[in-house]
Structures are given as structure tokens and as C-alpha cells.
Amino acid sequence: MDIQYVYTKKRSEFGRQVHFTDRSVEIIADIQPNPELIKEYISRNPVEVAVQNAREFSEHWVNTVRFETENRGINHVEGGWPKDVNPLEPDQTSRFRKKTEKEDGYGRAILSLGQSIEHTIRQNNAIDIYENYFEHLEPDVVEEAPYAKTINIYRDPHNIRRTANHISWYADGPRKLAVSYCNLEFQSATSDSFIDSYIWDIENPTKPELYLKPISPLVCIEFNPKDTHQLAGGCYNGQVCIFDTRKGSTAVEQSLIENSHRDPAYKTVWLQSKSGTEFFSASTDGKVLWWDTRKLSEPVETLILDIEKKGRLENALGAMSLEYEPTLPTKFMVGTEQGRIISCNRKGKNDAEKIGSVFPGHWGPVYALQRHPNFTKNFLSVGDWTVRIWSEELRDDCIMWTKPSMHALTDAQWSPTRSSIFYTSKMDGTLDVWDILFKQNEPTLSIQVVDEPLHCLRVQETQGRLIACGSQNGTVTLVEVSDNLCVQGKSEKALVTGMFDRETRRAKILEARVRAKRDARAKSAQGEKGEKATGEVAPGETELREADPIEKAEKDFWKIIEEEKRKRDRKVVADDEKPAAETGAVIEEEGAATTTA
């Protein structure tokens, strides 16, 4: 049975002010304790209670469909005409305009409208509603800590595990990824292994958009920046091939095996040209080859990487990485298997003129090489366990370097939107974000992307927000970084410029000091031969001592330390001898007393 009670109220009392009055305390209910319940109570000993100071939150990510914008034009047509007048007919509009101008009220209406329009125009000229009044002020510092999150994971659909060696972004926005898959371990490739590579749509991680079927496993793949349907690939057997997404999965052009590399083609880079059909490739066979897609049967030009400039292939250094900046169309750099970095100029008439300066590089192969997007004189390289930043003005040493990592580094790239940030991938599956303005000894942010080695990374160039990382088992992970890692501050570029200039000057000073020390040692060695008999100090040695204040300061420091040690030792010896002397005196006194007695 439903119990209902209806509250009634007069209509005149709706909205009336409520008046509260004081009254005495009234006991509504009084429940006495039951003494029998105490027998059922059991005390708990010990009692553990956990108290959390902060609230507990659960974090959850959902992959939503990305919003795509589209630019559309609007056609504004002339309006305000009567229904019987077609605005597209000039005769009708001119006839109606003349008729209206002859009316008596036309002049008065124009004068009245003119005053209001004049006032509005003057107001618009006086106040700019689009002016940014705080443009000169520095932007507020973003207080939130930098972070990154995983957007998608693209797994190799084939059962055989292969390494994702190289990644290339689609040239017209972050929509597609081209990934080359190849197993480069020694004697690990078999004849029946799966050799396909893929083009992924970043919104669909379940299935590749297009299968690329080369004649040999692809070591590298690159989208053509001028024709986004074309891709250039370097194969494991040394050949290069061209794919066209409009013409299917197979290669439309490929080089002849006898005119190709003798080792895997590790890198292919498109050149800046009017036709957009030229690219060049590098391999560990010691050659750099230039190609034209219109005639891919043989290379257009060949360069042998012999740093002795004799053009001998047996002395050539194997190429592992390439660097090419479109703003410097004739210059390029090669990172070698032996750790050297070679700066080349294509304008040279022969191999000796094409090979320019050689940088010492790393102790192992140079896996990555890239010029700074904003400062073309500076570039970074990756090898062994460090990242080194170089300047073209110095050939003997780098200007900056990172602390050696516990795990080997495999790839690195500058951020295209922030001048002070670059990214590195490591063999423990970690993606590190370095901000050289913030700190140089350790990364600003470390992200554990996968539990297997990362072999490559590629940052999307237009926004700098998306990073694709390829792992040893063929997994490609798409990572999105926070705003403070991809939005550049106003003074950041100037600060990075000042840092590079300062470090370059420091390196030049140290290089000059080392050169002076080397010359002084050579002079002192020559002077010692002639002045050993007289016992005089060689003038070169005197100059070395005077010209090296650091060494003099170190000697003075250690001299002070040694003096302090001697003082402490003398004090300890004195303290040890004092009680012995007192004891001997007491014994002598007792002996004298005994004799007297």
C-alpha cells in the first residue's frame, strides 16, 4: 500500500519571506545503550590503519577520432535588391539605382546615414580591436611538468619478428607513416623470410594502408617531399627502388644490381631540385651514389669515401648515415662505420675536391647525423653511448656532448619547432627528451616506450608534437609530447644562439691552448738536447709553465694540501710523545723517593 501525504499551501503564501523564531530544546527520541551488546564486542590488537593524504585518482586514455579541419571559400553576393530585380543583370540594377536616386527622400537618407557611418569609421581608426596589447611581454612560464603519452601502436602483422629500421612521415601532414622492416643481424636473414614493408594510416593501427613489396628487404624508405605519392627505398642487397602508391604495391623502378651498392643501402635522401626526381644513397661499401628516377638503371654520379683523397675503394670508409639540408643544396655530410664524420661538397670536380673536412666523430659507427634546423653551422651525431654537438668552425673536437649512457644510443633528431630540444632512442626501449637550456647532464624527460630495444625515431616536422619510434620486434609506437616540449618561447632561439657561440669560443680557446702546449713541448724537447750539459732550463719549458695557469693552480693546490698533511702528522706525533714523557718523569720521581726512604 502506498502512503501519500499532500502538503497544501495557499497561493497567496507563495514567495512570502520566511521568518524564523527561537524555541526551547525538544527531545524527539532518546535511545538508551544496551549493556548486553558489550559481550559481543571483540577488541582487535594490533590495529593497522592506512591514511592517505591525497586523493586517489584513476587515469584512463581513450583513442578518439581526430578532428580534421578543412578550408572552404565563401562567395559573397550583393543583396538587398527587390524581388523583381535580378542582381546578376547589370541593366536591371542600373535602372533601379537611377530610379532610387531620383526620389525625394534619397538625399535625406544618405545624409542621416553618412553621420552614423562617419562616426563608426572614426571609431575603427581610433581603436584597433585586433591589437594585442601584451605582445611585448614574456609569455607565462608553463608550470606543468613535461609529459608524453602513447597515441597508437602499430605491430608487424607477420609472425616473423623483424626490426623497424627506418620511419618516414607523409609530407603533407601527420596522416601516414612509411616503415621499412629488415633484419640486419649477421646471418639472420633467410631466403624464405617475409620482406614486405608497410605504409600505415595513423588512425588505423590494426591493418596497414598499403603493402610495399620490394625485391629485397627495405633497409630505409623516404617519402618524396615534392611528390607525396613517390617513395625511394634502399634494399638489403644494395639496390634502390621507387614506389608509387597510385600504381600498386610493387616497385615501379629499380636499379640494376651490377650498378648498385655492394652492401645494404643504409640511407636514401631526396635532393632539392626543380624536377623533384633526384635522390642519393649511401652504403657501407664506401660509395655515395646519385640517382634520377627518370633513369634508374645507372647512377648519375659516384663518390668514393676515401679520406686520403686518392679515390681508392679499398681505403674507403663505410657510410652508415647521411645528412642533407635543402637550404644548402650542394653540401651534405656522411657518418661512417668507423666513427668519422665527413663533410662533402658536390660542386667539386673530382673525389678529392668533393671530400672536405673530416671530424673525429665517435668510437663506433655513427648511427644518426642531423644539422640543426635553425643553425646550419651546428649539427649533432649519435654513436657509441653519447650524443655530440659539433660546429663546422671546429674540426678537432665537438662543442657539447651528453653524459655517457648505460645503454647504447641508436638514433637522435632535433625538434623541428623548439631550438633547444632533441630526442634520442636507446637499446633499453627508452625515448629521452633533452633540453640543453634546462640541463645537459641528464634528459629532461625519459619515456619507457617498449621493453625491447628502440632502433629508430622520427619527429613529425610540421608541428613537432608526434614522435614515431620503431623497435627491434617491428613495433612502431606513436608518442605525443606536451605543449611545453613543442611550443618555442620568444627568447629561446636567442639563448640557444648565445650558447652555441659561447661553447664554440670555449672550444677554440682550448684548441689553441693544446696547440700551444704541443708546440712548447716540441721546442722544449729540442732545447733539452742543446742545454742538458749546462743544466739550464729550456726556454720552451719556461713558456709552457707561464702559459698554463691551470697547471700552476693545480700544483699550488696540491702543495697546500701536502703542507696541511705534514702539519697534522707532526701534531699527532707530538701528542703521542707527550704522555710518554710525563710517564717517565713520574717513574723517576718514584725511584728517587724509594732511594731516600
XYZ file of C-alpha atoms in Angstrom:
597
model
C 0.000 0.000 0.000
C 1.412 3.429 -0.980
C 1.336 6.053 1.763
C 0.935 9.532 0.404
C 0.596 12.854 2.153
C -0.384 16.012 0.350
C 1.076 19.317 1.566
C -1.271 22.196 0.814
C -0.487 25.874 0.769
C -2.409 28.972 -0.134
C -1.477 30.670 -3.369
C -1.019 33.965 -1.576
C 1.741 32.431 0.586
C 3.913 31.505 -2.432
C 7.112 33.547 -2.382
C 6.476 35.021 1.065
C 9.510 35.748 3.188
C 10.321 33.070 5.768
C 10.521 34.213 9.395
C 12.481 32.095 11.893
C 11.763 32.154 15.642
C 13.606 30.838 18.704
C 12.187 28.000 20.776
C 13.280 25.716 23.565
C 15.023 22.394 23.061
C 12.720 19.464 22.459
C 13.842 15.828 22.774
C 12.444 13.895 19.865
C 13.942 10.470 20.690
C 16.113 9.008 23.490
C 17.716 5.613 22.842
C 19.449 4.052 25.849
C 22.519 1.802 25.368
C 22.081 -1.960 25.584
C 24.618 -3.442 28.071
C 24.206 -6.922 26.563
C 25.907 -5.872 23.332
C 29.233 -5.288 25.096
C 29.653 -9.057 25.412
C 29.723 -9.431 21.630
C 32.413 -6.792 21.177
C 35.886 -8.144 20.405
C 38.844 -5.775 20.551
C 41.320 -6.058 17.699
C 45.010 -5.874 18.555
C 47.074 -4.727 16.724
C 45.106 -2.328 14.566
C 46.605 -1.148 11.263
C 45.012 1.818 9.558
C 46.335 3.347 6.325
C 45.750 7.050 5.811
C 46.425 8.760 2.504
C 46.999 12.484 2.476
C 45.976 12.988 -1.156
C 43.007 11.705 -3.059
C 43.392 8.702 -5.299
C 42.698 9.259 -8.969
C 42.486 6.767 -11.782
C 43.855 7.711 -15.193
C 42.365 6.409 -18.410
C 43.152 7.176 -22.035
C 40.716 6.723 -24.882
C 41.696 6.915 -28.540
C 39.161 9.212 -30.140
C 38.753 10.102 -33.773
C 40.856 13.136 -34.583
C 39.079 16.253 -35.762
C 40.079 17.201 -39.287
C 39.759 20.796 -40.435
C 39.076 21.885 -43.975
C 39.384 25.318 -45.569
C 36.447 26.414 -47.707
C 35.763 29.652 -49.519
C 32.516 31.637 -49.285
C 31.096 33.570 -52.236
C 29.570 36.841 -51.041
C 26.933 38.191 -53.448
C 25.279 41.603 -53.458
C 21.961 41.645 -51.593
C 19.157 43.980 -50.590
C 17.517 44.138 -54.023
C 13.740 43.863 -54.591
C 12.327 40.537 -55.750
C 11.623 41.804 -59.262
C 15.252 42.924 -59.758
C 17.863 40.316 -60.661
C 21.224 41.418 -59.128
C 23.130 39.431 -61.781
C 21.687 41.589 -64.581
C 23.582 44.910 -64.812
C 20.803 46.605 -66.807
C 18.165 45.973 -64.147
C 20.388 47.058 -61.271
C 21.481 50.291 -63.002
C 17.867 51.127 -63.888
C 16.721 50.552 -60.305
C 19.676 52.595 -58.935
C 18.843 55.601 -61.166
C 15.190 55.414 -60.192
C 16.052 55.382 -56.487
C 18.467 58.289 -56.752
C 15.722 60.491 -58.263
C 13.412 60.033 -55.278
C 12.965 62.940 -52.831
C 13.896 61.072 -49.639
C 17.141 59.656 -51.100
C 19.252 62.710 -50.251
C 17.967 62.979 -46.670
C 18.555 59.244 -46.077
C 22.132 59.479 -47.355
C 22.882 62.466 -45.085
C 21.465 60.752 -41.996
C 23.314 57.523 -42.759
C 26.524 59.380 -43.506
C 26.780 60.777 -39.987
C 26.485 57.346 -38.308
C 28.880 55.773 -40.823
C 31.434 58.559 -40.321
C 31.273 58.073 -36.536
C 31.850 54.305 -36.920
C 34.778 54.784 -39.311
C 36.474 57.249 -36.952
C 35.933 54.839 -34.066
C 37.524 51.995 -36.014
C 40.513 54.175 -36.901
C 40.972 55.195 -33.270
C 40.715 51.684 -31.737
C 42.191 48.533 -33.222
C 40.027 45.707 -31.893
C 42.572 43.127 -33.089
C 45.574 44.713 -31.371
C 47.455 42.531 -28.891
C 48.341 44.891 -26.052
C 50.538 42.350 -24.192
C 52.571 41.161 -27.167
C 55.806 42.693 -25.873
C 55.558 40.902 -22.538
C 57.153 37.498 -21.978
C 54.713 34.585 -22.023
C 53.864 32.981 -18.716
C 56.078 30.077 -17.756
C 54.229 26.805 -18.052
C 54.216 25.352 -14.571
C 53.219 21.821 -15.534
C 55.941 19.224 -15.863
C 56.694 17.914 -19.373
C 54.999 14.646 -20.224
C 54.280 12.340 -23.141
C 51.582 9.791 -23.884
C 51.196 6.914 -26.315
C 48.683 7.529 -29.100
C 48.830 4.329 -31.139
C 50.860 1.155 -31.545
C 51.412 -0.393 -34.988
C 52.549 -4.031 -34.893
C 54.039 -6.024 -37.734
C 51.184 -8.305 -38.931
C 53.648 -11.002 -39.951
C 54.636 -13.721 -37.474
C 58.398 -13.442 -38.106
C 59.852 -10.720 -35.909
C 61.717 -8.081 -37.919
C 63.293 -4.775 -36.908
C 61.656 -1.486 -37.849
C 64.794 0.164 -39.259
C 63.528 3.431 -40.695
C 60.434 5.655 -40.497
C 59.310 8.402 -42.867
C 56.411 10.805 -42.309
C 53.973 11.752 -45.044
C 54.987 15.132 -46.467
C 51.504 16.737 -46.379
C 50.704 16.473 -42.694
C 50.685 13.821 -39.967
C 48.431 11.318 -41.695
C 50.646 8.438 -42.845
C 53.813 6.617 -41.851
C 56.100 4.606 -44.122
C 58.081 1.988 -42.193
C 60.831 -0.254 -43.555
C 61.304 -3.651 -41.924
C 64.549 -5.608 -42.212
C 66.619 -7.909 -40.030
C 70.215 -6.641 -40.174
C 71.740 -9.135 -37.746
C 74.597 -11.146 -39.231
C 73.417 -14.369 -40.944
C 69.910 -13.971 -39.506
C 68.103 -13.374 -42.821
C 66.756 -16.461 -44.598
C 65.656 -16.917 -48.173
C 62.040 -17.578 -47.227
C 61.740 -14.628 -44.842
C 58.927 -12.110 -45.248
C 60.261 -8.968 -46.989
C 57.225 -6.648 -47.151
C 57.195 -3.161 -45.643
C 54.126 -1.034 -44.963
C 52.512 2.378 -45.145
C 50.342 2.949 -42.062
C 47.410 5.301 -41.594
C 47.967 6.707 -38.105
C 44.229 6.439 -37.349
C 44.113 2.714 -38.164
C 46.667 0.655 -36.191
C 45.027 -2.685 -36.959
C 45.925 -3.025 -40.647
C 48.469 -1.302 -42.948
C 47.083 1.009 -45.602
C 49.464 -0.332 -48.270
C 51.907 -3.226 -48.519
C 55.243 -2.404 -50.188
C 56.697 -5.444 -51.965
C 60.381 -4.859 -52.846
C 62.782 -7.308 -54.481
C 64.846 -7.384 -51.265
C 64.042 -6.275 -47.680
C 63.958 -2.495 -47.321
C 66.596 -1.006 -45.017
C 65.308 2.566 -45.456
C 62.327 4.317 -47.043
C 61.666 8.025 -47.716
C 58.630 9.979 -48.971
C 59.309 12.423 -51.798
C 58.674 15.934 -50.392
C 57.538 17.228 -53.809
C 55.501 14.224 -54.970
C 53.887 12.586 -51.948
C 52.895 9.505 -53.957
C 56.539 8.553 -54.569
C 58.865 6.786 -52.157
C 62.561 5.938 -52.509
C 63.850 2.823 -50.772
C 67.262 1.280 -50.143
C 67.359 -2.523 -50.206
C 69.358 -5.110 -48.292
C 71.088 -6.299 -51.477
C 72.299 -2.760 -52.311
C 69.696 -1.838 -54.933
C 67.484 1.252 -54.761
C 63.853 1.262 -55.871
C 60.979 3.683 -56.409
C 57.386 3.049 -55.265
C 54.288 4.909 -56.451
C 51.210 4.499 -54.250
C 48.945 5.190 -57.253
C 50.370 2.211 -59.142
C 50.188 -0.522 -56.536
C 52.476 -2.272 -54.061
C 55.359 -3.319 -56.306
C 58.282 -1.075 -57.207
C 57.775 0.892 -60.443
C 61.538 1.430 -60.946
C 64.640 -0.251 -59.557
C 68.361 -0.005 -60.169
C 70.391 -2.722 -61.839
C 72.229 -4.970 -59.412
C 75.563 -4.523 -61.197
C 75.324 -0.694 -60.926
C 74.140 -0.637 -57.298
C 75.818 -0.846 -53.917
C 77.668 -3.980 -52.837
C 76.377 -3.699 -49.255
C 72.951 -2.754 -47.864
C 71.858 0.765 -48.828
C 71.521 2.226 -45.345
C 70.229 5.695 -46.284
C 68.382 7.381 -49.156
C 67.759 11.148 -49.191
C 65.777 13.202 -51.736
C 67.620 16.196 -53.207
C 66.336 19.742 -53.547
C 65.791 20.078 -57.306
C 63.279 21.607 -59.713
C 62.210 18.266 -61.115
C 61.893 16.542 -57.717
C 63.231 13.300 -59.216
C 66.789 13.244 -57.828
C 67.999 11.471 -54.696
C 71.217 9.919 -53.407
C 72.069 6.839 -51.370
C 74.930 5.640 -49.148
C 76.181 2.222 -48.109
C 78.927 0.544 -46.096
C 80.664 -0.391 -49.365
C 82.260 3.092 -49.256
C 80.225 4.734 -52.017
C 77.693 7.538 -52.270
C 75.565 7.300 -55.424
C 73.319 9.946 -57.008
C 70.197 8.779 -58.875
C 67.477 10.156 -61.126
C 64.104 8.383 -61.082
C 63.705 9.034 -64.827
C 66.754 6.825 -65.497
C 67.355 4.470 -62.606
C 69.385 1.888 -64.492
C 72.693 3.517 -63.506
C 73.767 6.259 -61.066
C 74.226 9.815 -62.268
C 77.320 10.372 -60.131
C 79.562 8.387 -57.762
C 81.681 9.411 -54.773
C 84.225 7.110 -53.066
C 84.637 7.981 -49.368
C 88.433 7.840 -49.232
C 89.530 10.491 -46.714
C 93.088 10.289 -48.076
C 91.570 11.737 -51.296
C 93.164 9.131 -53.551
C 89.901 7.595 -54.766
C 90.781 4.056 -53.665
C 87.782 1.895 -52.871
C 89.823 -0.433 -50.628
C 90.601 2.557 -48.349
C 87.056 3.953 -48.379
C 85.036 4.326 -45.151
C 81.629 2.669 -44.985
C 78.675 5.073 -44.791
C 76.014 4.483 -42.123
C 74.111 7.784 -42.112
C 73.509 10.790 -44.348
C 72.667 14.413 -43.629
C 71.292 16.821 -46.220
C 69.831 20.268 -45.631
C 67.681 21.621 -48.515
C 68.811 25.187 -47.768
C 72.404 24.092 -48.552
C 71.775 22.173 -51.788
C 75.423 21.412 -52.620
C 76.587 20.350 -49.157
C 75.980 17.070 -47.374
C 77.543 15.047 -44.567
C 78.252 11.340 -44.167
C 78.516 9.393 -40.899
C 80.793 6.399 -41.340
C 81.005 2.925 -39.893
C 84.453 3.735 -38.498
C 83.109 6.688 -36.463
C 84.381 9.553 -38.664
C 82.076 12.322 -39.952
C 82.880 13.565 -43.466
C 81.693 16.937 -44.760
C 81.329 16.897 -48.543
C 80.618 19.377 -51.317
C 79.014 18.187 -54.524
C 80.430 21.114 -56.517
C 83.858 19.504 -56.611
C 85.133 18.250 -59.946
C 86.626 15.019 -58.550
C 86.504 12.944 -55.367
C 89.411 14.830 -53.760
C 87.611 18.181 -54.142
C 84.252 16.772 -53.047
C 85.581 15.488 -49.708
C 86.082 18.416 -47.346
C 86.755 18.407 -43.627
C 86.743 15.219 -41.550
C 85.535 15.288 -37.928
C 86.811 12.710 -35.393
C 83.255 11.625 -34.533
C 82.760 8.617 -32.239
C 84.422 5.382 -31.161
C 81.840 3.333 -33.052
C 79.531 3.691 -36.062
C 77.695 6.995 -36.473
C 74.040 5.925 -36.404
C 72.456 9.371 -36.835
C 73.515 12.746 -38.196
C 71.445 15.929 -38.493
C 72.026 19.659 -38.837
C 70.155 21.983 -36.533
C 67.000 23.272 -38.291
C 67.728 26.880 -37.252
C 71.552 26.905 -37.015
C 73.006 25.136 -40.033
C 76.594 25.506 -38.785
C 75.834 23.174 -35.896
C 74.887 19.516 -36.132
C 74.510 16.531 -33.832
C 75.747 12.973 -34.210
C 74.952 9.731 -32.399
C 77.427 6.958 -31.780
C 78.607 4.597 -29.029
C 76.966 5.927 -25.830
C 76.827 9.691 -26.372
C 75.297 12.462 -28.456
C 77.771 15.071 -29.656
C 77.011 18.564 -30.963
C 79.548 19.938 -33.445
C 80.345 23.234 -35.120
C 81.679 23.469 -38.661
C 84.197 26.055 -37.451
C 85.993 23.397 -35.364
C 87.295 20.137 -36.781
C 89.215 18.604 -33.878
C 86.533 18.343 -31.210
C 82.831 18.844 -30.518
C 81.443 21.801 -28.586
C 78.914 19.880 -26.444
C 78.234 16.258 -25.566
C 75.932 14.263 -23.320
C 76.929 12.108 -20.388
C 77.720 8.506 -21.467
C 74.622 6.358 -21.162
C 74.427 2.919 -19.582
C 72.785 1.672 -22.787
C 73.879 2.272 -26.367
C 72.142 5.047 -28.322
C 70.581 4.172 -31.678
C 69.063 7.367 -33.127
C 68.510 11.065 -32.455
C 66.759 14.047 -34.034
C 66.336 17.748 -33.335
C 62.891 19.073 -32.537
C 61.608 20.953 -35.627
C 59.719 23.515 -33.506
C 61.953 24.082 -30.450
C 65.576 25.118 -30.852
C 66.930 23.625 -27.619
C 65.339 20.167 -27.690
C 66.412 16.918 -29.313
C 65.245 13.325 -28.884
C 67.271 10.112 -28.519
C 66.367 6.416 -28.558
C 68.238 3.745 -26.603
C 68.680 -0.009 -26.548
C 66.664 -0.367 -23.324
C 63.494 0.863 -25.077
C 63.653 4.404 -23.666
C 62.931 7.648 -25.507
C 64.835 10.573 -23.930
C 63.963 14.249 -24.350
C 66.962 16.584 -23.900
C 66.631 20.327 -23.314
C 70.137 21.814 -23.446
C 68.941 25.124 -21.998
C 67.497 23.369 -18.951
C 70.235 20.814 -18.184
C 72.966 18.972 -20.061
C 73.904 16.109 -17.705
C 70.621 14.209 -17.912
C 67.479 14.218 -20.065
C 64.530 16.409 -19.183
C 62.108 13.529 -19.713
C 62.608 9.767 -20.147
C 59.775 7.658 -21.544
C 59.819 3.861 -21.395
C 58.184 3.229 -24.764
C 58.665 -0.556 -25.019
C 60.565 -3.311 -23.209
C 62.734 -4.080 -26.237
C 65.486 -2.069 -27.985
C 64.441 1.007 -29.966
C 66.251 1.298 -33.305
C 64.844 4.467 -34.901
C 62.723 7.536 -34.256
C 61.224 10.245 -36.444
C 59.603 13.524 -35.369
C 56.734 14.941 -37.401
C 58.086 18.158 -38.925
C 55.083 20.498 -39.188
C 54.012 20.518 -35.535
C 56.783 18.671 -33.698
C 54.230 17.065 -31.414
C 54.179 13.470 -32.722
C 57.162 11.090 -32.498
C 57.206 7.642 -34.109
C 59.588 5.057 -32.596
C 60.497 1.718 -34.184
C 61.609 -1.263 -32.087
C 63.580 -4.449 -32.650
C 60.480 -6.661 -32.892
C 58.782 -4.458 -35.511
C 56.530 -2.456 -33.182
C 56.069 1.213 -34.112
C 54.822 3.396 -31.245
C 53.343 6.836 -31.833
C 54.039 9.204 -28.915
C 52.588 12.680 -28.378
C 54.502 15.178 -26.224
C 53.098 18.033 -24.155
C 52.790 21.652 -25.298
C 55.832 22.882 -23.369
C 58.009 20.460 -25.394
C 56.879 21.663 -28.810
C 55.968 25.371 -28.385
C 59.003 27.663 -28.518
C 59.385 30.679 -26.271
C 60.277 34.134 -27.542
C 63.833 34.259 -26.238
C 64.688 30.578 -26.733
C 66.272 30.951 -30.160
C 68.476 33.832 -28.986
C 69.547 31.856 -25.897
C 70.494 28.812 -27.969
C 72.449 31.044 -30.360
C 74.357 32.531 -27.449
C 75.048 29.066 -26.011
C 76.416 27.710 -29.301
C 78.595 30.812 -29.815
C 79.916 30.639 -26.257
C 80.738 26.933 -26.483
C 82.397 27.456 -29.875
C 84.625 30.195 -28.457
C 85.488 27.999 -25.472
C 86.430 25.098 -27.748
C 88.569 27.423 -29.892
C 90.432 28.674 -26.818
C 91.076 25.129 -25.602
C 92.168 24.059 -29.072
C 94.620 26.976 -29.260
C 95.945 26.120 -25.797
C 96.500 22.486 -26.739
C 98.265 23.588 -29.920
C 100.471 25.974 -27.951
C 101.287 23.247 -25.432
C 102.181 20.862 -28.246
C 104.468 23.452 -29.835
C 106.042 24.269 -26.472
C 106.765 20.598 -25.819
C 108.361 20.293 -29.217
C 110.530 23.353 -28.514
C 111.457 22.098 -25.055
C 112.426 18.725 -26.491
C 114.716 20.460 -28.951
C 116.111 22.804 -26.285
C 116.888 19.994 -23.835
C 119.254 18.391 -26.329
C 121.406 21.535 -26.513
C 121.192 22.677 -22.879
C 121.453 19.444 -20.882
C 125.178 19.979 -20.315
C 124.776 23.461 -18.847
C 121.865 22.407 -16.598
C 119.765 25.434 -17.634
C 116.011 25.198 -18.069
C 114.807 25.149 -21.656
C 113.022 28.345 -22.687
C 110.159 26.358 -24.144
C 109.518 24.733 -20.771
C 109.505 28.148 -19.070
C 106.964 29.452 -21.590
C 104.818 26.354 -21.023
C 104.785 26.905 -17.275
C 103.943 30.583 -17.671
C 101.306 29.957 -20.366
C 99.420 27.298 -18.387
C 97.779 28.891 -15.309
C 95.537 25.859 -14.787
C 98.502 23.566 -14.250
C 100.137 26.124 -11.941
C 96.919 26.429 -9.898
C 96.708 22.633 -9.572
C 100.328 22.456 -8.344
C 99.707 25.227 -5.775
C 96.559 23.468 -4.582
C 98.281 20.128 -4.059
C 101.220 21.891 -2.391
C 98.870 23.407 0.183
C 97.239 20.014 0.753
C 100.629 18.364 1.351
C 101.641 21.073 3.849
C 98.387 20.592 5.773
C 99.025 16.839 5.871
C 102.548 17.376 7.252
C 101.228 19.723 9.959
C 98.625 17.157 11.043
C 101.232 14.368 11.117
C 103.598 16.473 13.269
C 100.740 17.290 15.644
C 99.776 13.632 16.002
C 103.417 12.644 16.714
C 103.747 15.416 19.297
C 100.554 14.296 21.064
C 101.825 10.706 21.164
C 105.251 11.662 22.619
C 103.877 13.972 25.364
C 102.178 11.270 27.574
C 105.313 9.083 27.302
C 107.497 11.889 28.595
C 105.148 12.568 31.537
C 105.090 8.875 32.465
C 108.905 8.760 32.505
C 109.037 11.762 34.838
C 106.642 10.117 37.302
C 108.705 6.937 37.314
C 111.886 8.915 38.054
C 110.188 10.697 40.994
C 109.020 7.394 42.498
C 112.514 5.939 42.162
C 114.019 8.931 43.930
C 111.525 8.643 46.785
C 112.297 4.976 47.235
C 116.010 5.650 47.418
C 115.515 8.322 50.102
C 113.377 6.045 52.187
